[in-house]
C-alpha positions as protocol buffer text, in pm:
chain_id: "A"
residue {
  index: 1
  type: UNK
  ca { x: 880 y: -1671 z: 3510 }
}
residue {
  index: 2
  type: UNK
  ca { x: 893 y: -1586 z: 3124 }
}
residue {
  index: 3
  type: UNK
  ca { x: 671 y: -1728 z: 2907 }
}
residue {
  index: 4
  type: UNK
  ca { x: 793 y: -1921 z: 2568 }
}
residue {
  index: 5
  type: UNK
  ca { x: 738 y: -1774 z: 2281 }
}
residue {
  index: 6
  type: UNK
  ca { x: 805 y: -1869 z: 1861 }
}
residue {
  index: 7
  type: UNK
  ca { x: 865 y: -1645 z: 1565 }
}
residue {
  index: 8
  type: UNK
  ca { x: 751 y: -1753 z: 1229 }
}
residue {
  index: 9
  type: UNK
  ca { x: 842 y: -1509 z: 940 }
}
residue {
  index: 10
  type: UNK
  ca { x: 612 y: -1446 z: 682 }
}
residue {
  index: 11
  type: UNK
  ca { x: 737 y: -1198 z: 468 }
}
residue {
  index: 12
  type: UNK
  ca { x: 1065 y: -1021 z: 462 }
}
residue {
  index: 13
  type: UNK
  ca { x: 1105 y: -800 z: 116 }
}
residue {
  index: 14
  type: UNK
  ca { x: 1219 y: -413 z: 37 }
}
residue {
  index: 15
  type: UNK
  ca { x: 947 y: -284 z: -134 }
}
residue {
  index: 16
  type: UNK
  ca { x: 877 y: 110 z: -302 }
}
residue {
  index: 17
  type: UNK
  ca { x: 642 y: 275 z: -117 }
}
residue {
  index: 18
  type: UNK
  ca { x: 559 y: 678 z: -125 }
}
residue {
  index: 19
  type: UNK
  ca { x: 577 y: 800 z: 288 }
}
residue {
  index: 20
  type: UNK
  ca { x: 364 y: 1122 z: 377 }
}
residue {
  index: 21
  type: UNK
  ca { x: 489 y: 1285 z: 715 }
}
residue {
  index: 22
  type: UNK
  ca { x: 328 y: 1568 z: 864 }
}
residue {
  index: 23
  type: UNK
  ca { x: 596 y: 1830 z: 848 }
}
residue {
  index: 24
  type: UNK
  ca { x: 712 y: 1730 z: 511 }
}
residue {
  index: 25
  type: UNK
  ca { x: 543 y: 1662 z: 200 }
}
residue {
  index: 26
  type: UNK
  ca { x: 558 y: 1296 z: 56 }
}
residue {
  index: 27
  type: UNK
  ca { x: 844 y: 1167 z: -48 }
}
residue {
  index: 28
  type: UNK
  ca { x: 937 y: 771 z: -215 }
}
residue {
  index: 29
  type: UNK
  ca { x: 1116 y: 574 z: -105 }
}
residue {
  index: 30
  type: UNK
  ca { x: 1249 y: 185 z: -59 }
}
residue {
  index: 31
  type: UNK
  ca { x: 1140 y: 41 z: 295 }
}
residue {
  index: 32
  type: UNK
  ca { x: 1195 y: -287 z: 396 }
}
residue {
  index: 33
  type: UNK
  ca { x: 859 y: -449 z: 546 }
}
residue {
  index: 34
  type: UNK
  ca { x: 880 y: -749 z: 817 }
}
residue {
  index: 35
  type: UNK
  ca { x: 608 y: -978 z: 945 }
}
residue {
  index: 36
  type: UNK
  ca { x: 631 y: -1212 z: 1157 }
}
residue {
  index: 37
  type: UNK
  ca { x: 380 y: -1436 z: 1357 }
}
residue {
  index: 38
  type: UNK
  ca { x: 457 y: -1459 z: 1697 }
}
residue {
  index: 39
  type: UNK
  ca { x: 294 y: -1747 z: 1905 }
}
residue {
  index: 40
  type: UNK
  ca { x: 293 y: -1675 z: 2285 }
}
residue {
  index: 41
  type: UNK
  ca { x: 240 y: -1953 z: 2514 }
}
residue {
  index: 42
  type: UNK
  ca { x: 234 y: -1822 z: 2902 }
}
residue {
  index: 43
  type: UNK
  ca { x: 50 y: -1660 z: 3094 }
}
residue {
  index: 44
  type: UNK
  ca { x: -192 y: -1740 z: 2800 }
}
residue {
  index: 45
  type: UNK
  ca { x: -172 y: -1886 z: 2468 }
}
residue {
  index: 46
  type: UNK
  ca { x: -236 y: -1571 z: 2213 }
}
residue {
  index: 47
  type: UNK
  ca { x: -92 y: -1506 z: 1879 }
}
residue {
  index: 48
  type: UNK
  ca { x: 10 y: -1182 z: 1775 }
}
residue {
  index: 49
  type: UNK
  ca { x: 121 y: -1013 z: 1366 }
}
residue {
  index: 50
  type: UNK
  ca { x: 433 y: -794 z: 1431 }
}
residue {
  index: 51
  type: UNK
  ca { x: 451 y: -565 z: 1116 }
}
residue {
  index: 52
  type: UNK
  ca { x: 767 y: -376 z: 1125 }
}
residue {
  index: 53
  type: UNK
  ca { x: 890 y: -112 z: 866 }
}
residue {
  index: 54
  type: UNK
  ca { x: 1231 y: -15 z: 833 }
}
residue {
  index: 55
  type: UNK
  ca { x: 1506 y: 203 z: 614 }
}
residue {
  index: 56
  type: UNK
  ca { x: 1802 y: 94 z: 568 }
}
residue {
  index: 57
  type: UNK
  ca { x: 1925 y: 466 z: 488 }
}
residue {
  index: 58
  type: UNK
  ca { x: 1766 y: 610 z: 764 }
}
residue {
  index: 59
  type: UNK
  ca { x: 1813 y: 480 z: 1088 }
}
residue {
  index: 60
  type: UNK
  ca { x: 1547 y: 674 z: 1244 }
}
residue {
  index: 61
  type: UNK
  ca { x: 1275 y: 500 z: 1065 }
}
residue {
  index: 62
  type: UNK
  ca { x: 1139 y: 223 z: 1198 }
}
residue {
  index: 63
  type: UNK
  ca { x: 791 y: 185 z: 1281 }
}
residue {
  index: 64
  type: UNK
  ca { x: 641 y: -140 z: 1413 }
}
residue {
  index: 65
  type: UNK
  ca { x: 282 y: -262 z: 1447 }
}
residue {
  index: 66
  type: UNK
  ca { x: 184 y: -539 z: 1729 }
}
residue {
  index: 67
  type: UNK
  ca { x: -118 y: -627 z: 1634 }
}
residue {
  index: 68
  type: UNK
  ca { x: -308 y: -908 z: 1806 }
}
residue {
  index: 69
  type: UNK
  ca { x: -668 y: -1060 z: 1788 }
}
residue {
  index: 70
  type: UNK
  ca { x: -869 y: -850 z: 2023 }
}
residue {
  index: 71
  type: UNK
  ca { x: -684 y: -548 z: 1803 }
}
residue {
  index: 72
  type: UNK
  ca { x: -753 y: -720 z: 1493 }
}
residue {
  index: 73
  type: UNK
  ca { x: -1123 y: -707 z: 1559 }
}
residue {
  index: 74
  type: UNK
  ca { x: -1124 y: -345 z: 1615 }
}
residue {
  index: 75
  type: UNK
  ca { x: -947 y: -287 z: 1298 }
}
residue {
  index: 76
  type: UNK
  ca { x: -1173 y: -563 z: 1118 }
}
residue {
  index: 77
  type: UNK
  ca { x: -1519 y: -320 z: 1227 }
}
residue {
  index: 78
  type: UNK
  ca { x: -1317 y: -8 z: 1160 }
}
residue {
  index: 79
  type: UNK
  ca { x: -1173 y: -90 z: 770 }
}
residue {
  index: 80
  type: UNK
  ca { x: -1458 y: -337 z: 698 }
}
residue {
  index: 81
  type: UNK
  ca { x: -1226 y: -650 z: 660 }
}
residue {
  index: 82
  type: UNK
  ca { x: -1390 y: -940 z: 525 }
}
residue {
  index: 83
  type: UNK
  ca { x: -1098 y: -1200 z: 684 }
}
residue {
  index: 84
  type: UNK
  ca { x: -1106 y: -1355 z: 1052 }
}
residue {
  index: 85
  type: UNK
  ca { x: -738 y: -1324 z: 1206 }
}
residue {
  index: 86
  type: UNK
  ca { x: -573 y: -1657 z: 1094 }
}
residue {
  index: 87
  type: UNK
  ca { x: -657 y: -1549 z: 774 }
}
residue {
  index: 88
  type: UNK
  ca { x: -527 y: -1203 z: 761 }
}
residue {
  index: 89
  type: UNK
  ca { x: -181 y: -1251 z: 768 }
}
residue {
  index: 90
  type: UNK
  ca { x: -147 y: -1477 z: 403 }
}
residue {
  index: 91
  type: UNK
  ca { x: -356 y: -1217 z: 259 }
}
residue {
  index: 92
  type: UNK
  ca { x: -154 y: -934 z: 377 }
}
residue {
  index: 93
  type: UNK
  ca { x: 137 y: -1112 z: 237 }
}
residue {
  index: 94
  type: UNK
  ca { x: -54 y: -1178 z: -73 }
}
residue {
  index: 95
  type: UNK
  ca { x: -97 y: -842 z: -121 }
}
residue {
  index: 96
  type: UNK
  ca { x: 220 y: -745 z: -62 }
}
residue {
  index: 97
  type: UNK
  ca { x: 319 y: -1004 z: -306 }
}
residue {
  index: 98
  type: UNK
  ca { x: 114 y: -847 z: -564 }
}
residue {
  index: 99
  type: UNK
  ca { x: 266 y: -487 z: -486 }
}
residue {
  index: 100
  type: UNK
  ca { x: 637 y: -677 z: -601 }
}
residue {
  index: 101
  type: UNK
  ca { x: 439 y: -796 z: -898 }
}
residue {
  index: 102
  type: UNK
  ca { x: 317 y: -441 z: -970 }
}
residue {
  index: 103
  type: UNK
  ca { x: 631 y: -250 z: -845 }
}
residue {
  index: 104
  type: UNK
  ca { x: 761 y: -186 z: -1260 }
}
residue {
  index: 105
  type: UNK
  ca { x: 468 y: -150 z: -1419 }
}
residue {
  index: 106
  type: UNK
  ca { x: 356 y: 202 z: -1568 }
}
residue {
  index: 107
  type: UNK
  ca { x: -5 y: 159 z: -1403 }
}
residue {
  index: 108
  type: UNK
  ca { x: 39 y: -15 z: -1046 }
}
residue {
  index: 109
  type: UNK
  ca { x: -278 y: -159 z: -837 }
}
């Protein structure tokens, strides 16, 4: 049997961003960044932050992030986060809100 499962969307903007690929040097460009909070109920209740990045003019990029608490915490010790996991996704999007803010300004953060 499948277990249930809900979306909630969080965020949902195109924002400018500057990509750096290993056979290429970096290049900007407009990519459209998703995340969503998806609540899973069976075989266990767990909550995971699906990040997804995509390009509208290039079909071939699309990169996605699952990232759930046992992850987080690995990440958390790794990048020195100061946020528990509940908290983590408003202040992504808070960041990401500021980046929109920043976007046409001669000096970004």
């Amino acid at each position: 049997m499948m277990g249930s499962s809900a979306v909630e969307k969080l965020f949902s903007r195109p924002l400018p961003v500057t990509a750096k690929f290993a056979e290429r040097e970096e290049r900007k460009q407009t990519v459209l960044i998703t995340l969503e909070m998806h609540s899973i109920t069976s075989p266990i209740h767990t909550k995971e932050l699906v990040v997804r990045l995509t390009d509208e003019t290039d079909l071939f990029f699309l990169y996605t992030l699952r990232l759930n608490e046992e992850d987080f915490q690995s990440l958390k010790v790794q990048q020195g986060l100061l946020v528990d996991f509940s908290a983590f996704p408003q202040r992504f999007v808070d960041l990401l809100e500021l980046c929109l803010q920043e976007q046409h300004k001669e000096s970004p953060k």
